Tab-separated table of C-alpha atoms and ligand atoms in Angstrom:
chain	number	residue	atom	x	y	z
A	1	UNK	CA	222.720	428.408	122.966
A	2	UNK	CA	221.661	426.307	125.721
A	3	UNK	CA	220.658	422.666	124.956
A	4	UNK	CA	217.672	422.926	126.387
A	5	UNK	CA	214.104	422.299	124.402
A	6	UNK	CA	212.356	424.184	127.195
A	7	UNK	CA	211.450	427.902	125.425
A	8	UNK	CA	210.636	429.316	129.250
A	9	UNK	CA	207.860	431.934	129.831
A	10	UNK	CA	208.841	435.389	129.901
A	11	UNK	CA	212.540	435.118	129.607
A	12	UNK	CA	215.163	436.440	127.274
A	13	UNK	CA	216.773	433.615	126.200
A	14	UNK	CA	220.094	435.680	124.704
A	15	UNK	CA	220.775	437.198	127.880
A	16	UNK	CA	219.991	434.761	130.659
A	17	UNK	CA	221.670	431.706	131.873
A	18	UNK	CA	220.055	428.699	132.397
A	19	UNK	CA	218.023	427.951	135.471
A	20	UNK	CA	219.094	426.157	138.121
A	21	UNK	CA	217.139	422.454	138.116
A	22	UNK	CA	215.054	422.263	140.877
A	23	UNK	CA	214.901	418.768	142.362
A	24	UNK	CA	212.493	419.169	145.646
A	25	UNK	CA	210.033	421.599	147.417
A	26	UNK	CA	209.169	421.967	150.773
A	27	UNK	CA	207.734	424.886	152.381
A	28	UNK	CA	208.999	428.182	151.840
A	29	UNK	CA	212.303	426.621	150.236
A	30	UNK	CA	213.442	424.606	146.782
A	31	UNK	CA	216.599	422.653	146.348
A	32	UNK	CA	218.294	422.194	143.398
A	33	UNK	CA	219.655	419.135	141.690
A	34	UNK	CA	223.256	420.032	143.278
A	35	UNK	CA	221.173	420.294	146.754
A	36	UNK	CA	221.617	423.909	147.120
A	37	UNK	CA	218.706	425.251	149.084
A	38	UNK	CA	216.852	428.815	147.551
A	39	UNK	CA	214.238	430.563	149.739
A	40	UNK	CA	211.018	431.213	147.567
A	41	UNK	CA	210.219	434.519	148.255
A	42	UNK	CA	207.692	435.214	145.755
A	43	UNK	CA	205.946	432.047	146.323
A	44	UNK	CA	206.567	430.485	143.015
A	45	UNK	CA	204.904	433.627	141.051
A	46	UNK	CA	202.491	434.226	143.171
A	47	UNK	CA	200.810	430.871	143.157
A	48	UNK	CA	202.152	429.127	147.055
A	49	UNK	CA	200.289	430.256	149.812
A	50	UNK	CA	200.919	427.844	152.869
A	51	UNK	CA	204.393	426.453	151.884
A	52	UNK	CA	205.056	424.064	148.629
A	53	UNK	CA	204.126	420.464	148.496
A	54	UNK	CA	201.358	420.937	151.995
A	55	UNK	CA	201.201	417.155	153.108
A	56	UNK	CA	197.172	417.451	153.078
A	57	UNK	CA	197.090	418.917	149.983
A	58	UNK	CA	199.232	416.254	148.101
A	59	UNK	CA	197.133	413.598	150.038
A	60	UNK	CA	194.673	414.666	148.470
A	61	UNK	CA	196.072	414.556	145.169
A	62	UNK	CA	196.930	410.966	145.623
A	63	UNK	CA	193.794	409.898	147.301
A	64	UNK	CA	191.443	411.580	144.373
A	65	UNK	CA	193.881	409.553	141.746
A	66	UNK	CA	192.924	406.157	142.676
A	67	UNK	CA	189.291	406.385	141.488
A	68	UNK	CA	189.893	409.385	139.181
A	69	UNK	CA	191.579	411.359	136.433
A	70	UNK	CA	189.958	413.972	134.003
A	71	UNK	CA	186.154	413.324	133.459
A	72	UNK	CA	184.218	415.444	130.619
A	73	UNK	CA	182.371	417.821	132.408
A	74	UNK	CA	179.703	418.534	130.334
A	75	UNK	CA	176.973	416.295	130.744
A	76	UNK	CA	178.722	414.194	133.506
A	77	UNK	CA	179.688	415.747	137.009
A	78	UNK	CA	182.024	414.119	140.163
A	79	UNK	CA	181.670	414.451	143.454
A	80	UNK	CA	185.157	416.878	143.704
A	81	UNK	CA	183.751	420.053	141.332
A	82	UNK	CA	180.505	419.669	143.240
A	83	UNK	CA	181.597	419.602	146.871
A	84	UNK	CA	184.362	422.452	145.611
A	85	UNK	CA	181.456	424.594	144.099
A	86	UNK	CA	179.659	424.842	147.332
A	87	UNK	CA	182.117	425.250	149.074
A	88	UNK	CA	183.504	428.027	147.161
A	89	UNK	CA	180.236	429.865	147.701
A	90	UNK	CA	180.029	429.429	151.335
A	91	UNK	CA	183.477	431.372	151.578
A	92	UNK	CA	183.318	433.560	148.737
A	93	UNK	CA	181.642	436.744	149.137
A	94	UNK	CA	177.894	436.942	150.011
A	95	UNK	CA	175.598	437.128	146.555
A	96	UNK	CA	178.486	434.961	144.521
A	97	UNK	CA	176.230	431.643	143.697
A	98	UNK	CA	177.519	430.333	140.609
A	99	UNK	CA	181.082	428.702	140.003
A	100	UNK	CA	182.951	428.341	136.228
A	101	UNK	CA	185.812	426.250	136.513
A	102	UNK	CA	188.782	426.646	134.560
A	103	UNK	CA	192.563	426.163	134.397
A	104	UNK	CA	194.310	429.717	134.726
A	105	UNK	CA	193.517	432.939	135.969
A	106	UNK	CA	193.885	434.217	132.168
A	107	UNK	CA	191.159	431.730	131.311
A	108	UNK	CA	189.083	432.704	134.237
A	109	UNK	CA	189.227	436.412	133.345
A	110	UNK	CA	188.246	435.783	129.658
A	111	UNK	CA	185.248	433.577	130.845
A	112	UNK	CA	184.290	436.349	133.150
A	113	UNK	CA	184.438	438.861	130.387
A	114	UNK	CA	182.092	436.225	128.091
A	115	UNK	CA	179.887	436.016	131.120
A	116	UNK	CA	179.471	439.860	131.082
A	117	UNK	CA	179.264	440.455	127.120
A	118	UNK	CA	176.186	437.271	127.389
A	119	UNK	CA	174.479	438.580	130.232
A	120	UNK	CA	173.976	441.929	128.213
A	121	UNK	CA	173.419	440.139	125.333
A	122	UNK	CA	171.111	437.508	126.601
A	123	UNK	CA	169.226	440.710	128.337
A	124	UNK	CA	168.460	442.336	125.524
A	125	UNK	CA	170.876	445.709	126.320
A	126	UNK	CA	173.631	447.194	124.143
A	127	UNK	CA	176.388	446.942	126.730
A	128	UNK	CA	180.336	445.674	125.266
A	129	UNK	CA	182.277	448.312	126.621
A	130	UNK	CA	184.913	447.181	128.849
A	131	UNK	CA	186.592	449.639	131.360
A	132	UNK	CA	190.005	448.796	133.162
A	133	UNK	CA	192.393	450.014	135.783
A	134	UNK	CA	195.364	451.912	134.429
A	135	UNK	CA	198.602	450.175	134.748
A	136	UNK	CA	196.511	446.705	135.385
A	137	UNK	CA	197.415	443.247	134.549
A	138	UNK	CA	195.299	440.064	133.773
A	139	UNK	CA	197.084	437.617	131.537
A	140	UNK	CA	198.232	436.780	128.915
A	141	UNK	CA	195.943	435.468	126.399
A	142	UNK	CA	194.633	437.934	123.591
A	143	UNK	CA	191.741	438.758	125.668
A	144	UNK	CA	193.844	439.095	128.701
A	145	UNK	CA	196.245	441.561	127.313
A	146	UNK	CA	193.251	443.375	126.005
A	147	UNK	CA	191.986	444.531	129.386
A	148	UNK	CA	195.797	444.863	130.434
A	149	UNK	CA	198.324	447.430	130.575
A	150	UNK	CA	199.281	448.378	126.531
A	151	UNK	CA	203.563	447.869	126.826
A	152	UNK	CA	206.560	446.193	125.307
A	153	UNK	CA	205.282	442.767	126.700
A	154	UNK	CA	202.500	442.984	123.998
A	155	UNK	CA	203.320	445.854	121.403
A	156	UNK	CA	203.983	443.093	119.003
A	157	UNK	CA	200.365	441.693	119.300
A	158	UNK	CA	198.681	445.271	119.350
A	159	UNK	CA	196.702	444.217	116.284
A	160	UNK	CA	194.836	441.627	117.787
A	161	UNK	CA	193.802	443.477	120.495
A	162	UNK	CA	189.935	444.697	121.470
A	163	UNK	CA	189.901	448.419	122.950
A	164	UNK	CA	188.858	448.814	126.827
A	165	UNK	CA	188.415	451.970	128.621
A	166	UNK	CA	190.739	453.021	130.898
A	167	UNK	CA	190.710	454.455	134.449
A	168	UNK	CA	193.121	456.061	136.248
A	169	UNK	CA	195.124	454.595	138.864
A	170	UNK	CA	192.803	455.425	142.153
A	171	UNK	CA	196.020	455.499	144.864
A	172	UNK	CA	197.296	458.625	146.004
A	173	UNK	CA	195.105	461.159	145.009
A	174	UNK	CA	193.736	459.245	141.981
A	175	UNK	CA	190.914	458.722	143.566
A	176	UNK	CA	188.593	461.618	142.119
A	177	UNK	CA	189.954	461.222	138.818
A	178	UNK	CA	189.024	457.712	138.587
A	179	UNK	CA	185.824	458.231	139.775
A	180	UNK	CA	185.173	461.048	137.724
A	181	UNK	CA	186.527	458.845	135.079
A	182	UNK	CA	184.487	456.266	135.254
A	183	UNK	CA	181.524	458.250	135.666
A	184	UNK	CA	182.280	459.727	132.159
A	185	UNK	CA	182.028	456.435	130.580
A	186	UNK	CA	179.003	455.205	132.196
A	187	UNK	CA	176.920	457.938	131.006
A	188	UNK	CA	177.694	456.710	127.580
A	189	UNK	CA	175.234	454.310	128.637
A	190	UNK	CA	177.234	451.229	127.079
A	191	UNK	CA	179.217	450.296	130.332
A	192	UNK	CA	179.117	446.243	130.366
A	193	UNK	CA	181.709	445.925	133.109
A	194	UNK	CA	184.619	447.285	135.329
A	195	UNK	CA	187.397	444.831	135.896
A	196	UNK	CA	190.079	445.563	138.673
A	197	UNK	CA	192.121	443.882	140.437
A	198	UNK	CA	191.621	444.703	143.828
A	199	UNK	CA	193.986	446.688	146.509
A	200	UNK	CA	196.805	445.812	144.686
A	201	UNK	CA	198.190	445.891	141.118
A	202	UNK	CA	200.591	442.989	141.174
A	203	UNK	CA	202.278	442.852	137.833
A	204	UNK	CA	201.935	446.179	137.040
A	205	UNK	CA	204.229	447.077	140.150
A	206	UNK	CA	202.288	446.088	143.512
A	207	UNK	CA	200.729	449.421	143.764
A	208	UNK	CA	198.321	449.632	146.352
A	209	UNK	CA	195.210	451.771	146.903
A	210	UNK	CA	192.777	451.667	149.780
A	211	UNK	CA	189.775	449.354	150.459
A	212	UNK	CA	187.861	452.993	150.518
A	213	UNK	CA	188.716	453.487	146.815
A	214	UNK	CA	187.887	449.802	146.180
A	215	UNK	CA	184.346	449.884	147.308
A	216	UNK	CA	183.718	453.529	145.643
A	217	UNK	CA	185.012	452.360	142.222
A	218	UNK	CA	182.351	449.553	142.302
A	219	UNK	CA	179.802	451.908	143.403
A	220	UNK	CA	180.424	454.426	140.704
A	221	UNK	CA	180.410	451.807	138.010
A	222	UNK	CA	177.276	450.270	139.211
A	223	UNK	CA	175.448	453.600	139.301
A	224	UNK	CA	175.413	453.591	135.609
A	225	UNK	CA	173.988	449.798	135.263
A	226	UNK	CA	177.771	448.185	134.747
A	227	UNK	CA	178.869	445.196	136.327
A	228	UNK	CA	181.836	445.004	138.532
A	229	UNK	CA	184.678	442.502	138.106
A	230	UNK	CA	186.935	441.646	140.724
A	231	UNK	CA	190.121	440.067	139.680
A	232	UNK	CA	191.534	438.262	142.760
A	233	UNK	CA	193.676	435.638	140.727
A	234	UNK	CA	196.530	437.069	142.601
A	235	UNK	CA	195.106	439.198	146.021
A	236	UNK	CA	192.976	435.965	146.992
A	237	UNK	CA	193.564	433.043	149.558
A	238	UNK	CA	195.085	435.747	152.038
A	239	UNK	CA	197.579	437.758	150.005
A	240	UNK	CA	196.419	441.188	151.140
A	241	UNK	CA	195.319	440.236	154.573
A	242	UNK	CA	192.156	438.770	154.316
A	243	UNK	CA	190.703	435.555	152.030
A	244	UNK	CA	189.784	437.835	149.332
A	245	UNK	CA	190.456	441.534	149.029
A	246	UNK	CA	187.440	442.640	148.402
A	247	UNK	CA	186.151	441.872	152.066
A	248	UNK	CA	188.111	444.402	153.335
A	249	UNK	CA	185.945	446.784	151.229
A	250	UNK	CA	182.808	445.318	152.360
A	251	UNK	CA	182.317	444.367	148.722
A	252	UNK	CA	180.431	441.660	147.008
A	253	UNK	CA	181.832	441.805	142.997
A	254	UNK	CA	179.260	440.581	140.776
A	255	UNK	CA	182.078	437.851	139.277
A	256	UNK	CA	185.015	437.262	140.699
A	257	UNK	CA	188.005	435.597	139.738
A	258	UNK	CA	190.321	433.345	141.401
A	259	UNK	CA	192.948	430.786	140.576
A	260	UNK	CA	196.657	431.039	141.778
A	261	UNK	CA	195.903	430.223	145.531
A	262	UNK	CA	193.323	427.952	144.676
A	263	UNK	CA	194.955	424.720	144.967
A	264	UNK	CA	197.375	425.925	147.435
A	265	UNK	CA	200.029	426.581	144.412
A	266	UNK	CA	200.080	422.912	143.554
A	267	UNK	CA	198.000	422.564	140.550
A	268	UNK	CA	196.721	424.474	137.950
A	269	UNK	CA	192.756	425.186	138.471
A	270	UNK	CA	190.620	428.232	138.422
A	271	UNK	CA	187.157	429.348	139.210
A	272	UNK	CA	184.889	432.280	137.557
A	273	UNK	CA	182.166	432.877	140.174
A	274	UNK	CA	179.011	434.618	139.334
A	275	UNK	CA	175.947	436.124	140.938
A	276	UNK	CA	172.348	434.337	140.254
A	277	UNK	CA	171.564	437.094	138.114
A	278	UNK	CA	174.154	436.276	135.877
A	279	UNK	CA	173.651	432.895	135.727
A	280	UNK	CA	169.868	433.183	135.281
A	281	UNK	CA	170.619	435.454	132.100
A	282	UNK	CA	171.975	432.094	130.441
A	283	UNK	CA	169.085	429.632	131.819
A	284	UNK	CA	166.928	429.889	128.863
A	285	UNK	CA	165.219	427.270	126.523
A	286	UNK	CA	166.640	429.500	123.989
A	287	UNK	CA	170.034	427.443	123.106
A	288	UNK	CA	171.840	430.261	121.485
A	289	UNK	CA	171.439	431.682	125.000
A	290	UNK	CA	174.193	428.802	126.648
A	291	UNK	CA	177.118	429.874	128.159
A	292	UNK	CA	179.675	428.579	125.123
A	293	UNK	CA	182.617	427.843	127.001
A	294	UNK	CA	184.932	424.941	128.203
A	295	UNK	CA	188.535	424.175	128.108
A	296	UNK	CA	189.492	420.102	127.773
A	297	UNK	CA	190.478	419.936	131.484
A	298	UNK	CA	187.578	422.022	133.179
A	299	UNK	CA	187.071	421.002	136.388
A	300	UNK	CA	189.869	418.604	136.715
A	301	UNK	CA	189.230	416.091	139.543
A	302	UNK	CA	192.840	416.271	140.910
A	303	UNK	CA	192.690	419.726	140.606
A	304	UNK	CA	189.671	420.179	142.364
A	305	UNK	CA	190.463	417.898	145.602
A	306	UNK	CA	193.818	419.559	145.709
A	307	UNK	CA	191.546	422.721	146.200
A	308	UNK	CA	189.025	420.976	148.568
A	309	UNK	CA	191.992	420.160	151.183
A	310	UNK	CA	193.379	423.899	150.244
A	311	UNK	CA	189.896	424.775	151.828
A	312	UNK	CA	190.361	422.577	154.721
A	313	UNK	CA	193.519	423.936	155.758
A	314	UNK	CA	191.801	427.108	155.860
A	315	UNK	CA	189.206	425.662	158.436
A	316	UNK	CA	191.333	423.620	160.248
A	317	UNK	CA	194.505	425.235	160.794
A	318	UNK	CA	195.780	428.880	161.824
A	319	UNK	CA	195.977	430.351	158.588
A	320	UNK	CA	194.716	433.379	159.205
A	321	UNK	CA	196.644	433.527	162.091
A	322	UNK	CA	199.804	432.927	160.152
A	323	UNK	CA	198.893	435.505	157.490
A	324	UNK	CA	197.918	438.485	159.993
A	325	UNK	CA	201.780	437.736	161.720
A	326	UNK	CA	203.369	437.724	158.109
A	327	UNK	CA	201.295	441.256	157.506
A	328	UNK	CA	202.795	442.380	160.722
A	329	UNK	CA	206.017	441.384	159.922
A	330	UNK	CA	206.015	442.825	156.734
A	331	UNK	CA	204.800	446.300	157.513
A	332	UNK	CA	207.570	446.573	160.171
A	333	UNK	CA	209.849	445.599	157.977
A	334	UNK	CA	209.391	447.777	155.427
A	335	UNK	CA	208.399	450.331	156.887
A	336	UNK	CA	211.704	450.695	158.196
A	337	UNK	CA	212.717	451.050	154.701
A	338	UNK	CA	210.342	454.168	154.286
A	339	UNK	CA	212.956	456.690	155.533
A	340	UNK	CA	215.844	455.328	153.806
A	341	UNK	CA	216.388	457.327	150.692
A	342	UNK	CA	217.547	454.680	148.567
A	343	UNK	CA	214.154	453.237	148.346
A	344	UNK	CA	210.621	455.426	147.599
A	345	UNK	CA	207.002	454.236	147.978
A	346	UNK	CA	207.627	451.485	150.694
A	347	UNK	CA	204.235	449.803	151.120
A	348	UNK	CA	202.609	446.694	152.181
A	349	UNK	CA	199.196	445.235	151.520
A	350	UNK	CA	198.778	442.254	153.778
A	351	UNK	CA	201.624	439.976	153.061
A	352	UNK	CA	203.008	441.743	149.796
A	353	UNK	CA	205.406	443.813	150.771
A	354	UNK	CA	207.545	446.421	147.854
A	355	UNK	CA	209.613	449.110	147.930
A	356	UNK	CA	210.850	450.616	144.825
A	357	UNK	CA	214.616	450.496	144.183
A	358	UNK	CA	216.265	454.598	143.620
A	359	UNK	CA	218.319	453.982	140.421
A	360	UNK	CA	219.523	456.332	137.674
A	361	UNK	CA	217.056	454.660	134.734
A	362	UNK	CA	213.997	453.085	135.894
A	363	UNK	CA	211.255	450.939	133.924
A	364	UNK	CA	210.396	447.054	133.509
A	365	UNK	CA	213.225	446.566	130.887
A	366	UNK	CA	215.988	448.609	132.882
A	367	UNK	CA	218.892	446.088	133.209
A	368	UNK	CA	218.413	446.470	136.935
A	369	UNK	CA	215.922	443.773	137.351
A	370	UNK	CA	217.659	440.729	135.765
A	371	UNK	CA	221.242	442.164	137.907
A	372	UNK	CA	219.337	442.496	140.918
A	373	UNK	CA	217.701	438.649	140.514
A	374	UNK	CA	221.236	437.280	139.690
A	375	UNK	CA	222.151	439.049	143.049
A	376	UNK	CA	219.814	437.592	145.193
A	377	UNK	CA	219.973	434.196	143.628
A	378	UNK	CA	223.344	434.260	144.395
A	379	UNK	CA	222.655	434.354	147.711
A	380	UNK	CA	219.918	431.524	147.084
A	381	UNK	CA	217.034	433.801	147.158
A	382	UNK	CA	214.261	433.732	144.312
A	383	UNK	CA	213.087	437.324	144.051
A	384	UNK	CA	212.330	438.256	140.963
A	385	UNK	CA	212.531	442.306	141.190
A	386	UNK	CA	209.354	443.984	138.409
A	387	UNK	CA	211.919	446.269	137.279
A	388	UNK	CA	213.263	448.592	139.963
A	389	UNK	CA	209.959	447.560	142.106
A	390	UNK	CA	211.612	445.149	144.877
A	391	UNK	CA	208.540	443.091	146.611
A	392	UNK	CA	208.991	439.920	148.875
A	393	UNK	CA	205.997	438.224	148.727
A	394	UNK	CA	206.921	434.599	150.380
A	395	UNK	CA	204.727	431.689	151.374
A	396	UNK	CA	202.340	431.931	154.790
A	397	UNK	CA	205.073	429.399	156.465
A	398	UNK	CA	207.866	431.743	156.432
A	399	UNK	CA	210.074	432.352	159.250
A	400	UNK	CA	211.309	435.716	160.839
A	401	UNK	CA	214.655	434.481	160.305
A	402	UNK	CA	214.121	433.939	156.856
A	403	UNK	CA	212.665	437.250	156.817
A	404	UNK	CA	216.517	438.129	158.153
A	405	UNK	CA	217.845	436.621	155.024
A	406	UNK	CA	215.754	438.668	152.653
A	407	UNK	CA	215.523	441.874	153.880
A	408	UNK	CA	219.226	441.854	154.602
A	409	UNK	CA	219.907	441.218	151.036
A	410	UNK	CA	217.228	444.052	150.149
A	411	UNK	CA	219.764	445.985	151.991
A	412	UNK	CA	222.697	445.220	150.429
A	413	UNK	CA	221.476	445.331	147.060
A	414	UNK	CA	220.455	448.796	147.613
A	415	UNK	CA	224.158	449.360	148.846
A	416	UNK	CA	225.130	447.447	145.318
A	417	UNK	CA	222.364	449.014	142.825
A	418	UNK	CA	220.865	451.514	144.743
A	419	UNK	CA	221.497	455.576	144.593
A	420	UNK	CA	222.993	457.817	147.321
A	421	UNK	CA	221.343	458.066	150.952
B	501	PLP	C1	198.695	435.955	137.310
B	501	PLP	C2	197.486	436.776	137.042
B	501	PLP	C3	196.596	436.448	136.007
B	501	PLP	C4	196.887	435.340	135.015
B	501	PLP	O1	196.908	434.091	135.623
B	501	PLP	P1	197.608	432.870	134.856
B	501	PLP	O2	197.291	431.697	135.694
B	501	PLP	O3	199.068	433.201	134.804
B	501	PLP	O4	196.999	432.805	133.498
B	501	PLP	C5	195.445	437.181	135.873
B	501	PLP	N1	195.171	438.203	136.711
B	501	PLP	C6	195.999	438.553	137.704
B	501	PLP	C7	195.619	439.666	138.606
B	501	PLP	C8	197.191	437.864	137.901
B	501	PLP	O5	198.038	438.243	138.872
């Protein structure tokens, strides 16, 4: 038993030893209370895009706290959440004119789900029915885990659980089969939405599929009078390439979700945007017609200047720049990986890079993942392997010669865990 009080997300306390205490941030690196330096290479789950701590970004933070800290948001408004709003919709995809806030990208999937089950509702139609990606992921609150993969993560909370429909996987040659899938359920008539995260499944294994498939899946489900649901708490702020994935399909969701990114990584806050149809299903003098949601912190002005100077280092500096060098980077690098036969599937999507690991038993809970993270910790690198699914998926400030560090150790671990040539 440890003496910590901390009970830490998604860990096996019985088998792990305790973290490392991490003292400082900066850019793409931590250092621990001892001062040993570890390379973030999954960008602090998924959350750091330009580098931790940004010196705008915490400015920001500071600035905003001298006139404010959390202000009810109902009935009362501040100048952050409104400038951030617009904002949001001058970048987001076209059509998208209506911003939730939140705190998490759970949160902002369950109030997109609420805003799909009252736009039906408020409508008049008979639409609940829920259809998902197969092997998707989307949080971890009950409704969250609904629309998720089923697994061991939430086998224990089965019974709490609402029933989605799900589609198959459209990579590969999945494509028809989702289609055909999906068209099966929407003649049922009952279709309220399709939710997806798009390009890439992230938890469920960083499994890509093309921007093609993307913009056909939303097609197919809007043929039959469902809205579509794009999921881009993890692809968005430049992960796969571009702001948010589903430019590169040409696609406008109608709701879209988006947290991680948001601030940068350096605060929690999240945004459900919606179209004006959507939100013009709730304007009513009917009150049982409101939107009935809000969290204690919505809108959070701290939160939402820390995202207002995220926005600005957009505008002002190179970032896209930086993230179509990382892409590069990445897609040499691994692709170099493609013919070694102790690796299969090596892949890229913008600057999420995987490969998956050849080893005798495979699967989430194989003890391969927790021996592989000890190895590359050891070496002061956080990757935190999905199983036998290796991805490096480092903040937009990394260097090629970090890039050395990790793929070399990608290397050796495949010499250490991997099997033969
Ligand atoms: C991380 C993630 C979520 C959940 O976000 P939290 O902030 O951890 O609640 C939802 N959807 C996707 C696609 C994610 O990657």
């Amino acid at each position: 038993m440890s003496s910590s009080a901390v009970w830490r997300p998604f860990t096996q306390h019985a088998l792990e030893p305790d973290p490392p205490v991490i003292a400082q941030a900066e850019g793409a690196w931590l250092t621990d209370s001892g001062g040993r330096k570890i390379l973030d290479a999954i960008s602090s789950w998924w959350v750091t895009t330009h580098g931790h701590r940004h010196p705008r970004i915490m400015a920001a933070m500071r600035d905003t706290a001298e006139s404010l800290d959390q202000v009810i948001f109902a009935g009362l408004t501040h100048e952050p959440a409104e400038r951030l709003a617009a904002e949001l919709v001058e970048i987001a995809p076209s059509g998208l004119s209506h911003v939730f806030f939140s705190d998490s990208g759970s949160t902002a999937v369950e109030v997109a789900l609420k805003m799909a089950l009252g736009f039906f509702r408020n409508r008049g139609e008979a639409r609940t029915r829920i259809a998902v990606l197969e092997g998707g992921y989307h949080g971890d609150t009950i409704g969250g885990m609904s629309v998720g993969e089923r697994g061991v993560f939430n086998a224990p909370y089965a019974p709490l659980l609402f029933e989605v429909e799900r589609i198959p996987f459209p990579g590969g040659r999945g494509e028809q089969d989702a289609l055909d899938a999906i068209d099966r359920s929407g003649r049922r008539g009952d279709l309220a939405a399709l939710l997806v995260e798009p390009l890439v499944l992230g938890a469920g294994g960083m499994r890509t599929y093309t921007p093609e498939a993307l913009a056909r899946l939303a097609d197919a489900a809007r043929a039959h009078g469902a809205l579509f649901i794009a999921d881009e708490v993890m692809t968005g702020w430049g992960r796969t390439g571009t702001l948010f994935a589903c430019e590169q399909a040409g696609l406008s969701p109608d709701i879209l979700c988006t947290s991680k990114g948001l601030t940068g990584g350096a605060i929690p806050l999240a945004a459900t945007l919606a179209t004006p149809t959507i939100f013009q299903a709730h304007w009513s003098t009917d009150r049982a017609k409101t939107f009935f949601h809000s969290s204690s912190y919505t809108a959070n002005p701290i939160a939402c200047a820390a995202a207002l100077a995220n926005l600005a280092v957009w505008r002002d500096e190179p970032v896209r720049e930086r993230v179509a060098r990382l892409a590069q980077a990445q897609k040499r690098r691994v692709s170099r990986l493609a013919s070694d036969r102790r690796f299969r599937n090596a892949r890229s999507c913008g600057t999420i890079a995987a490969v998956d690991l050849q080893v005798e038993d495979p699967g989430y809970l194989a003890d391969v993942g927790p021996r592989l993270r000890a190895f590359f910790m050891e070496r002061g690198l956080l990757v935190r392997p999905l199983g036998e699914v290796i991805y490096l998926m480092p903040p937009y400030c990394v260097t090629e010669a970090e890039l050395d560090l990790l793929y070399d150790a990608v290397e050796d671990a495949a010499d250490r865990f991997g099997g033969p040539r």
